[in-house]
């Protein structure tokens, strides 16, 4: 006999009171009302899942015992006739479930629950079949009336509405989470101090992900608790004490260290004393967790390129974490680990630059001392030499003096000047730029560097200007060296031209060229657009050349296309 029903009007009034924000509660209320409206003992909502194709009981309600059921899975492979029927039929009204060919393959499930008749209706969401609302009659056979079929369809429409509201709520929640993750990343990235960034990462997790948190850094062998926080300032002392005493040594018991050892996220939904003892935590730590009123906890890993760099542990004193909380915490940890790694890499790069600058400073200082002694010795030698000298001897002494002076100037211009933002110190004199270029090119061509490159020089007419000879030699030498390095052994063309106001030097190669996105930055210090494994250098040559050109009141530019070579042009006032 059908179960005694609640009056239809009362049931419909209850439908109007169903809240749509909480899917689980709304679904339970809808199933309870279905049992009352149609007079069945059992009502279930089954979600249709893919891979493998199956129906999974998302929630079931048993009216006689008020028990909730969940999780039973029905594979399509075991009951193909039933799946075919629910995909084709608008309503599946079965009088004898154990004999009907559409449902008899469900025999084990029917027998388990004493089900004799079924009234199943499809539930659609966003234009596709999302699941099945099942009304299961327990007892004798039952013929379903048209009114009962209409009521079942009404309930399926209500579930469709609830599903669509859930989808909207989920989309809104996903958007809120995305905004939260973006804002947290930006806040962490605001500081370039790694210690401060770690503390910001922990504080930003609260209270969205819990009321307290700690971050343990892992370098592959050792662990260190590097940050902790609590939403309440008066409780922060306890979390700091716990981290200092129990979160430093990964050989100790604890959820974070277990997550590190097992290389996976871990969740303890009910973190009471018994659960903590099962984790083998010391009584002192359990006492601190009790004083912090911890209800639930989870630990998620920080990873960078498949390497574990730490573990973030979150505690809540107001809720019990679930699977969605764990997934959200994992997304936050992944975001945090990327930002922290970038800050760490930047700090290491800055430290490397500082070390390089210190080396250049030291090199400049150490070079100046012997060069000064050399210049003094040459002056003394000139005074002690007895005239007349052989031409070869005088030329040798003059060459030593000239090169010692040049080395001293190069130390000032090339080694020390790049370390400071001021203009390089110039010693201006009248000079012929064309002759200077021919002289530097002659020296370069005589070296092994240009053995594979042919130099074509057009610098015949004198081009007079006022400039620092050594500085302009450095500019020409760096541009020629750059052309040789990246010119792929093809000819290099050098031009020196002048108009009434400007002297122009251009150096063109036919090599690998420069990518367009690198052109704006190639004159910056330590800037390299190729791998140091392929081409040596510190990334200072073009930077030094640009600074020396600008110190003369000139300008330098580069034009290039990948695969077609580069042209560097220097313009100097005459």
PDB file of C-alpha atoms in Angstrom, residues 106-331:
ATOM      1  CA  UNK A 106      19.060  -3.794 -10.939  1.00  0.00           C
ATOM      2  CA  UNK A 107      18.024  -6.934  -9.063  1.00  0.00           C
ATOM      3  CA  UNK A 108      20.730  -6.799  -6.383  1.00  0.00           C
ATOM      4  CA  UNK A 109      19.946  -3.163  -5.513  1.00  0.00           C
ATOM      5  CA  UNK A 110      16.188  -3.808  -5.585  1.00  0.00           C
ATOM      6  CA  UNK A 111      16.547  -6.876  -3.368  1.00  0.00           C
ATOM      7  CA  UNK A 112      18.782  -5.056  -0.901  1.00  0.00           C
ATOM      8  CA  UNK A 113      16.194  -2.344  -0.246  1.00  0.00           C
ATOM      9  CA  UNK A 114      12.985  -4.310  -0.855  1.00  0.00           C
ATOM     10  CA  UNK A 115      12.011  -2.138  -3.831  1.00  0.00           C
ATOM     11  CA  UNK A 116       9.082  -3.390  -5.927  1.00  0.00           C
ATOM     12  CA  UNK A 117       8.081  -0.406  -8.096  1.00  0.00           C
ATOM     13  CA  UNK A 118       9.916   2.666  -9.442  1.00  0.00           C
ATOM     14  CA  UNK A 119       8.959   6.106 -10.722  1.00  0.00           C
ATOM     15  CA  UNK A 120      12.090   7.698 -12.212  1.00  0.00           C
ATOM     16  CA  UNK A 121      12.260  11.053 -13.996  1.00  0.00           C
ATOM     17  CA  UNK A 122      15.271  12.703 -15.679  1.00  0.00           C
ATOM     18  CA  UNK A 123      16.793  15.901 -14.305  1.00  0.00           C
ATOM     19  CA  UNK A 124      18.354  18.284 -16.806  1.00  0.00           C
ATOM     20  CA  UNK A 125      20.812  21.114 -16.243  1.00  0.00           C
ATOM     21  CA  UNK A 126      22.159  23.513 -18.855  1.00  0.00           C
ATOM     22  CA  UNK A 127      20.501  21.535 -21.617  1.00  0.00           C
ATOM     23  CA  UNK A 128      21.937  18.121 -20.796  1.00  0.00           C
ATOM     24  CA  UNK A 129      20.952  15.139 -18.697  1.00  0.00           C
ATOM     25  CA  UNK A 130      22.473  15.716 -15.256  1.00  0.00           C
ATOM     26  CA  UNK A 131      20.883  12.925 -13.227  1.00  0.00           C
ATOM     27  CA  UNK A 132      17.793  10.939 -12.236  1.00  0.00           C
ATOM     28  CA  UNK A 133      15.221  11.576  -9.507  1.00  0.00           C
ATOM     29  CA  UNK A 134      14.080   8.144  -8.314  1.00  0.00           C
ATOM     30  CA  UNK A 135      10.927   7.377  -6.315  1.00  0.00           C
ATOM     31  CA  UNK A 136      11.152   3.819  -4.962  1.00  0.00           C
ATOM     32  CA  UNK A 137       8.099   1.995  -3.652  1.00  0.00           C
ATOM     33  CA  UNK A 138       8.711  -0.661  -0.979  1.00  0.00           C
ATOM     34  CA  UNK A 139       6.127  -3.467  -0.634  1.00  0.00           C
ATOM     35  CA  UNK A 140       3.790  -4.834  -3.307  1.00  0.00           C
ATOM     36  CA  UNK A 141       3.474  -3.872  -6.939  1.00  0.00           C
ATOM     37  CA  UNK A 142       2.256  -0.356  -7.697  1.00  0.00           C
ATOM     38  CA  UNK A 143       0.635   1.339 -10.663  1.00  0.00           C
ATOM     39  CA  UNK A 144       1.596   5.002 -10.879  1.00  0.00           C
ATOM     40  CA  UNK A 145      -1.214   7.504 -11.533  1.00  0.00           C
ATOM     41  CA  UNK A 146      -0.963  10.409 -13.978  1.00  0.00           C
ATOM     42  CA  UNK A 147      -1.134  12.811 -11.026  1.00  0.00           C
ATOM     43  CA  UNK A 148       1.880  11.107  -9.419  1.00  0.00           C
ATOM     44  CA  UNK A 149       3.781  11.291 -12.697  1.00  0.00           C
ATOM     45  CA  UNK A 150       3.033  15.042 -12.927  1.00  0.00           C
ATOM     46  CA  UNK A 151       4.205  15.562  -9.340  1.00  0.00           C
ATOM     47  CA  UNK A 152       7.415  13.641 -10.060  1.00  0.00           C
ATOM     48  CA  UNK A 153       8.059  15.839 -13.109  1.00  0.00           C
ATOM     49  CA  UNK A 154       7.421  18.936 -10.994  1.00  0.00           C
ATOM     50  CA  UNK A 155      10.031  17.768  -8.503  1.00  0.00           C
ATOM     51  CA  UNK A 156      12.524  17.131 -11.319  1.00  0.00           C
ATOM     52  CA  UNK A 157      12.020  20.726 -12.529  1.00  0.00           C
ATOM     53  CA  UNK A 158      12.693  21.959  -9.003  1.00  0.00           C
ATOM     54  CA  UNK A 159      15.927  19.936  -8.899  1.00  0.00           C
ATOM     55  CA  UNK A 160      16.877  21.449 -12.278  1.00  0.00           C
ATOM     56  CA  UNK A 161      16.425  24.886 -10.742  1.00  0.00           C
ATOM     57  CA  UNK A 162      18.523  23.890  -7.719  1.00  0.00           C
ATOM     58  CA  UNK A 163      21.274  22.478  -9.939  1.00  0.00           C
ATOM     59  CA  UNK A 164      21.446  25.646 -11.999  1.00  0.00           C
ATOM     60  CA  UNK A 165      21.579  27.747  -8.849  1.00  0.00           C
ATOM     61  CA  UNK A 166      24.386  25.503  -7.581  1.00  0.00           C
ATOM     62  CA  UNK A 167      26.261  26.058 -10.856  1.00  0.00           C
ATOM     63  CA  UNK A 168      25.840  29.825 -10.475  1.00  0.00           C
ATOM     64  CA  UNK A 169      26.950  29.670  -6.859  1.00  0.00           C
ATOM     65  CA  UNK A 170      29.962  27.580  -7.842  1.00  0.00           C
ATOM     66  CA  UNK A 171      30.884  30.007 -10.620  1.00  0.00           C
ATOM     67  CA  UNK A 172      30.630  32.927  -8.195  1.00  0.00           C
ATOM     68  CA  UNK A 173      32.695  31.051  -5.616  1.00  0.00           C
ATOM     69  CA  UNK A 174      35.309  30.208  -8.255  1.00  0.00           C
ATOM     70  CA  UNK A 175      35.462  33.882  -9.206  1.00  0.00           C
ATOM     71  CA  UNK A 176      35.833  34.901  -5.559  1.00  0.00           C
ATOM     72  CA  UNK A 177      38.603  32.345  -5.124  1.00  0.00           C
ATOM     73  CA  UNK A 178      40.380  33.532  -8.270  1.00  0.00           C
ATOM     74  CA  UNK A 179      40.242  37.130  -7.004  1.00  0.00           C
ATOM     75  CA  UNK A 180      41.503  36.010  -3.605  1.00  0.00           C
ATOM     76  CA  UNK A 181      44.424  34.110  -5.144  1.00  0.00           C
ATOM     77  CA  UNK A 182      45.343  37.034  -7.404  1.00  0.00           C
ATOM     78  CA  UNK A 183      45.205  39.548  -4.559  1.00  0.00           C
ATOM     79  CA  UNK A 184      47.239  37.280  -2.290  1.00  0.00           C
ATOM     80  CA  UNK A 185      49.889  36.796  -4.988  1.00  0.00           C
ATOM     81  CA  UNK A 186      50.129  40.536  -5.584  1.00  0.00           C
ATOM     82  CA  UNK A 187      50.444  41.240  -1.857  1.00  0.00           C
ATOM     83  CA  UNK A 188      53.220  38.659  -1.448  1.00  0.00           C
ATOM     84  CA  UNK A 189      55.046  39.933  -4.526  1.00  0.00           C
ATOM     85  CA  UNK A 190      55.055  43.536  -3.219  1.00  0.00           C
ATOM     86  CA  UNK A 191      58.061  42.743  -1.044  1.00  0.00           C
ATOM     87  CA  UNK A 192      61.426  41.607  -2.312  1.00  0.00           C
ATOM     88  CA  UNK A 193      62.420  40.318   1.117  1.00  0.00           C
ATOM     89  CA  UNK A 194      61.936  36.538   1.253  1.00  0.00           C
ATOM     90  CA  UNK A 195      61.340  36.415   5.007  1.00  0.00           C
ATOM     91  CA  UNK A 196      58.669  39.107   4.837  1.00  0.00           C
ATOM     92  CA  UNK A 197      57.087  37.457   1.788  1.00  0.00           C
ATOM     93  CA  UNK A 198      56.736  34.151   3.635  1.00  0.00           C
ATOM     94  CA  UNK A 199      55.052  35.848   6.574  1.00  0.00           C
ATOM     95  CA  UNK A 200      52.715  37.679   4.197  1.00  0.00           C
ATOM     96  CA  UNK A 201      51.833  34.379   2.521  1.00  0.00           C
ATOM     97  CA  UNK A 202      50.802  32.887   5.860  1.00  0.00           C
ATOM     98  CA  UNK A 203      48.818  35.927   6.994  1.00  0.00           C
ATOM     99  CA  UNK A 204      47.039  36.246   3.652  1.00  0.00           C
ATOM    100  CA  UNK A 205      45.677  32.721   4.038  1.00  0.00           C
ATOM    101  CA  UNK A 206      43.707  33.848   7.107  1.00  0.00           C
ATOM    102  CA  UNK A 207      40.806  33.835   7.752  1.00  0.00           C
ATOM    103  CA  UNK A 208      39.709  32.534   4.336  1.00  0.00           C
ATOM    104  CA  UNK A 209      41.520  29.220   4.742  1.00  0.00           C
ATOM    105  CA  UNK A 210      41.514  28.966   8.530  1.00  0.00           C
ATOM    106  CA  UNK A 211      42.130  30.794  11.767  1.00  0.00           C
ATOM    107  CA  UNK A 212      45.812  29.846  12.062  1.00  0.00           C
ATOM    108  CA  UNK A 213      48.611  28.715   9.759  1.00  0.00           C
ATOM    109  CA  UNK A 214      52.289  27.869   9.582  1.00  0.00           C
ATOM    110  CA  UNK A 215      54.796  27.579   6.755  1.00  0.00           C
ATOM    111  CA  UNK A 216      57.689  25.117   6.875  1.00  0.00           C
ATOM    112  CA  UNK A 217      60.524  25.571   4.367  1.00  0.00           C
ATOM    113  CA  UNK A 218      62.154  22.428   2.953  1.00  0.00           C
ATOM    114  CA  UNK A 219      65.462  22.498   1.068  1.00  0.00           C
ATOM    115  CA  UNK A 220      65.560  18.808   0.179  1.00  0.00           C
ATOM    116  CA  UNK A 221      67.213  17.659   3.378  1.00  0.00           C
ATOM    117  CA  UNK A 222      66.274  19.991   6.231  1.00  0.00           C
ATOM    118  CA  UNK A 223      63.116  21.722   7.424  1.00  0.00           C
ATOM    119  CA  UNK A 224      62.604  25.065   9.131  1.00  0.00           C
ATOM    120  CA  UNK A 225      59.398  26.739  10.303  1.00  0.00           C
ATOM    121  CA  UNK A 226      59.752  30.164   8.675  1.00  0.00           C
ATOM    122  CA  UNK A 227      56.354  31.789   9.367  1.00  0.00           C
ATOM    123  CA  UNK A 228      53.229  31.385  11.484  1.00  0.00           C
ATOM    124  CA  UNK A 229      50.149  33.468  12.246  1.00  0.00           C
ATOM    125  CA  UNK A 230      46.784  33.497  14.037  1.00  0.00           C
ATOM    126  CA  UNK A 231      43.773  35.717  13.358  1.00  0.00           C
ATOM    127  CA  UNK A 232      43.680  36.676  17.038  1.00  0.00           C
ATOM    128  CA  UNK A 233      46.727  38.552  18.272  1.00  0.00           C
ATOM    129  CA  UNK A 234      46.447  37.103  21.798  1.00  0.00           C
ATOM    130  CA  UNK A 235      46.557  33.549  20.401  1.00  0.00           C
ATOM    131  CA  UNK A 236      49.545  34.155  18.131  1.00  0.00           C
ATOM    132  CA  UNK A 237      51.945  33.469  20.990  1.00  0.00           C
ATOM    133  CA  UNK A 238      50.644  29.901  21.244  1.00  0.00           C
ATOM    134  CA  UNK A 239      51.009  29.140  17.541  1.00  0.00           C
ATOM    135  CA  UNK A 240      54.517  30.674  17.558  1.00  0.00           C
ATOM    136  CA  UNK A 241      55.457  28.566  20.576  1.00  0.00           C
ATOM    137  CA  UNK A 242      54.116  25.397  18.979  1.00  0.00           C
ATOM    138  CA  UNK A 243      56.007  26.011  15.732  1.00  0.00           C
ATOM    139  CA  UNK A 244      59.241  26.777  17.590  1.00  0.00           C
ATOM    140  CA  UNK A 245      59.018  23.606  19.701  1.00  0.00           C
ATOM    141  CA  UNK A 246      57.471  21.052  17.355  1.00  0.00           C
ATOM    142  CA  UNK A 247      57.764  22.199  13.707  1.00  0.00           C
ATOM    143  CA  UNK A 248      61.503  22.314  13.039  1.00  0.00           C
ATOM    144  CA  UNK A 249      62.630  18.695  12.695  1.00  0.00           C
ATOM    145  CA  UNK A 250      61.038  16.534   9.996  1.00  0.00           C
ATOM    146  CA  UNK A 251      61.939  13.356  11.879  1.00  0.00           C
ATOM    147  CA  UNK A 252      59.299  14.335  14.443  1.00  0.00           C
ATOM    148  CA  UNK A 253      55.668  13.214  14.165  1.00  0.00           C
ATOM    149  CA  UNK A 254      53.138  15.668  12.787  1.00  0.00           C
ATOM    150  CA  UNK A 255      50.781  16.199   9.866  1.00  0.00           C
ATOM    151  CA  UNK A 256      53.130  18.586   8.015  1.00  0.00           C
ATOM    152  CA  UNK A 257      56.114  16.249   8.263  1.00  0.00           C
ATOM    153  CA  UNK A 258      53.961  13.276   7.280  1.00  0.00           C
ATOM    154  CA  UNK A 259      52.819  15.221   4.197  1.00  0.00           C
ATOM    155  CA  UNK A 260      56.479  15.897   3.325  1.00  0.00           C
ATOM    156  CA  UNK A 261      57.496  12.273   3.759  1.00  0.00           C
ATOM    157  CA  UNK A 262      54.511  10.941   1.796  1.00  0.00           C
ATOM    158  CA  UNK A 263      54.681  13.754  -0.805  1.00  0.00           C
ATOM    159  CA  UNK A 264      50.939  14.375  -0.685  1.00  0.00           C
ATOM    160  CA  UNK A 265      48.298  16.638   0.874  1.00  0.00           C
ATOM    161  CA  UNK A 266      46.710  15.455   4.112  1.00  0.00           C
ATOM    162  CA  UNK A 267      43.437  16.353   5.821  1.00  0.00           C
ATOM    163  CA  UNK A 268      42.168  15.593   9.325  1.00  0.00           C
ATOM    164  CA  UNK A 269      38.495  16.568   9.403  1.00  0.00           C
ATOM    165  CA  UNK A 270      38.041  16.074  13.153  1.00  0.00           C
ATOM    166  CA  UNK A 271      41.274  17.059  14.881  1.00  0.00           C
ATOM    167  CA  UNK A 272      40.369  16.097  18.447  1.00  0.00           C
ATOM    168  CA  UNK A 273      42.763  14.682  21.030  1.00  0.00           C
ATOM    169  CA  UNK A 274      42.266  11.095  19.855  1.00  0.00           C
ATOM    170  CA  UNK A 275      43.040  12.032  16.243  1.00  0.00           C
ATOM    171  CA  UNK A 276      46.162  13.879  17.318  1.00  0.00           C
ATOM    172  CA  UNK A 277      47.350  10.922  19.365  1.00  0.00           C
ATOM    173  CA  UNK A 278      46.892   8.686  16.345  1.00  0.00           C
ATOM    174  CA  UNK A 279      49.345  11.014  14.629  1.00  0.00           C
ATOM    175  CA  UNK A 280      51.672  10.300  17.572  1.00  0.00           C
ATOM    176  CA  UNK A 281      51.952  13.958  18.529  1.00  0.00           C
ATOM    177  CA  UNK A 282      53.589  14.651  21.891  1.00  0.00           C
ATOM    178  CA  UNK A 283      51.229  15.568  24.722  1.00  0.00           C
ATOM    179  CA  UNK A 284      52.709  19.076  24.916  1.00  0.00           C
ATOM    180  CA  UNK A 285      51.724  19.778  21.312  1.00  0.00           C
ATOM    181  CA  UNK A 286      48.281  18.246  21.827  1.00  0.00           C
ATOM    182  CA  UNK A 287      47.814  20.544  24.833  1.00  0.00           C
ATOM    183  CA  UNK A 288      48.722  23.598  22.725  1.00  0.00           C
ATOM    184  CA  UNK A 289      46.301  22.516  19.962  1.00  0.00           C
ATOM    185  CA  UNK A 290      43.597  22.067  22.615  1.00  0.00           C
ATOM    186  CA  UNK A 291      44.230  25.564  23.963  1.00  0.00           C
ATOM    187  CA  UNK A 292      43.986  26.843  20.389  1.00  0.00           C
ATOM    188  CA  UNK A 293      40.593  25.022  20.122  1.00  0.00           C
ATOM    189  CA  UNK A 294      41.585  23.330  16.863  1.00  0.00           C
ATOM    190  CA  UNK A 295      38.690  21.453  15.209  1.00  0.00           C
ATOM    191  CA  UNK A 296      40.208  20.525  11.852  1.00  0.00           C
ATOM    192  CA  UNK A 297      43.572  20.708  10.095  1.00  0.00           C
ATOM    193  CA  UNK A 298      45.201  20.126   6.711  1.00  0.00           C
ATOM    194  CA  UNK A 299      48.699  20.274   5.233  1.00  0.00           C
ATOM    195  CA  UNK A 300      49.446  21.034   1.570  1.00  0.00           C
ATOM    196  CA  UNK A 301      52.781  21.013  -0.248  1.00  0.00           C
ATOM    197  CA  UNK A 302      54.574  23.896  -1.935  1.00  0.00           C
ATOM    198  CA  UNK A 303      56.204  22.695  -5.148  1.00  0.00           C
ATOM    199  CA  UNK A 304      58.311  24.279  -7.884  1.00  0.00           C
ATOM    200  CA  UNK A 305      59.056  22.256 -11.029  1.00  0.00           C
ATOM    201  CA  UNK A 306      58.129  19.004  -9.241  1.00  0.00           C
ATOM    202  CA  UNK A 307      60.484  19.773  -6.340  1.00  0.00           C
ATOM    203  CA  UNK A 308      58.957  20.181  -2.882  1.00  0.00           C
ATOM    204  CA  UNK A 309      59.980  23.498  -1.311  1.00  0.00           C
ATOM    205  CA  UNK A 310      57.789  23.517   1.772  1.00  0.00           C
ATOM    206  CA  UNK A 311      54.497  22.674   3.412  1.00  0.00           C
ATOM    207  CA  UNK A 312      51.669  24.968   4.486  1.00  0.00           C
ATOM    208  CA  UNK A 313      49.591  23.778   7.440  1.00  0.00           C
ATOM    209  CA  UNK A 314      46.200  25.310   8.216  1.00  0.00           C
ATOM    210  CA  UNK A 315      44.051  24.921  11.307  1.00  0.00           C
ATOM    211  CA  UNK A 316      40.449  25.930  11.941  1.00  0.00           C
ATOM    212  CA  UNK A 317      38.682  26.389  15.263  1.00  0.00           C
ATOM    213  CA  UNK A 318      35.262  27.020  13.678  1.00  0.00           C
ATOM    214  CA  UNK A 319      34.710  24.432  10.928  1.00  0.00           C
ATOM    215  CA  UNK A 320      35.592  20.983   9.717  1.00  0.00           C
ATOM    216  CA  UNK A 321      37.575  21.020   6.493  1.00  0.00           C
ATOM    217  CA  UNK A 322      36.320  18.995   3.535  1.00  0.00           C
ATOM    218  CA  UNK A 323      37.671  17.954   0.163  1.00  0.00           C
ATOM    219  CA  UNK A 324      36.863  21.318  -1.468  1.00  0.00           C
ATOM    220  CA  UNK A 325      38.752  23.148   1.280  1.00  0.00           C
ATOM    221  CA  UNK A 326      41.752  20.905   0.627  1.00  0.00           C
ATOM    222  CA  UNK A 327      41.660  21.591  -3.120  1.00  0.00           C
ATOM    223  CA  UNK A 328      41.420  25.335  -2.506  1.00  0.00           C
ATOM    224  CA  UNK A 329      44.365  25.175  -0.085  1.00  0.00           C
ATOM    225  CA  UNK A 330      46.377  23.281  -2.715  1.00  0.00           C
ATOM    226  CA  UNK A 331      45.642  25.995  -5.286  1.00  0.00           C
TER     227      UNK A 331
END
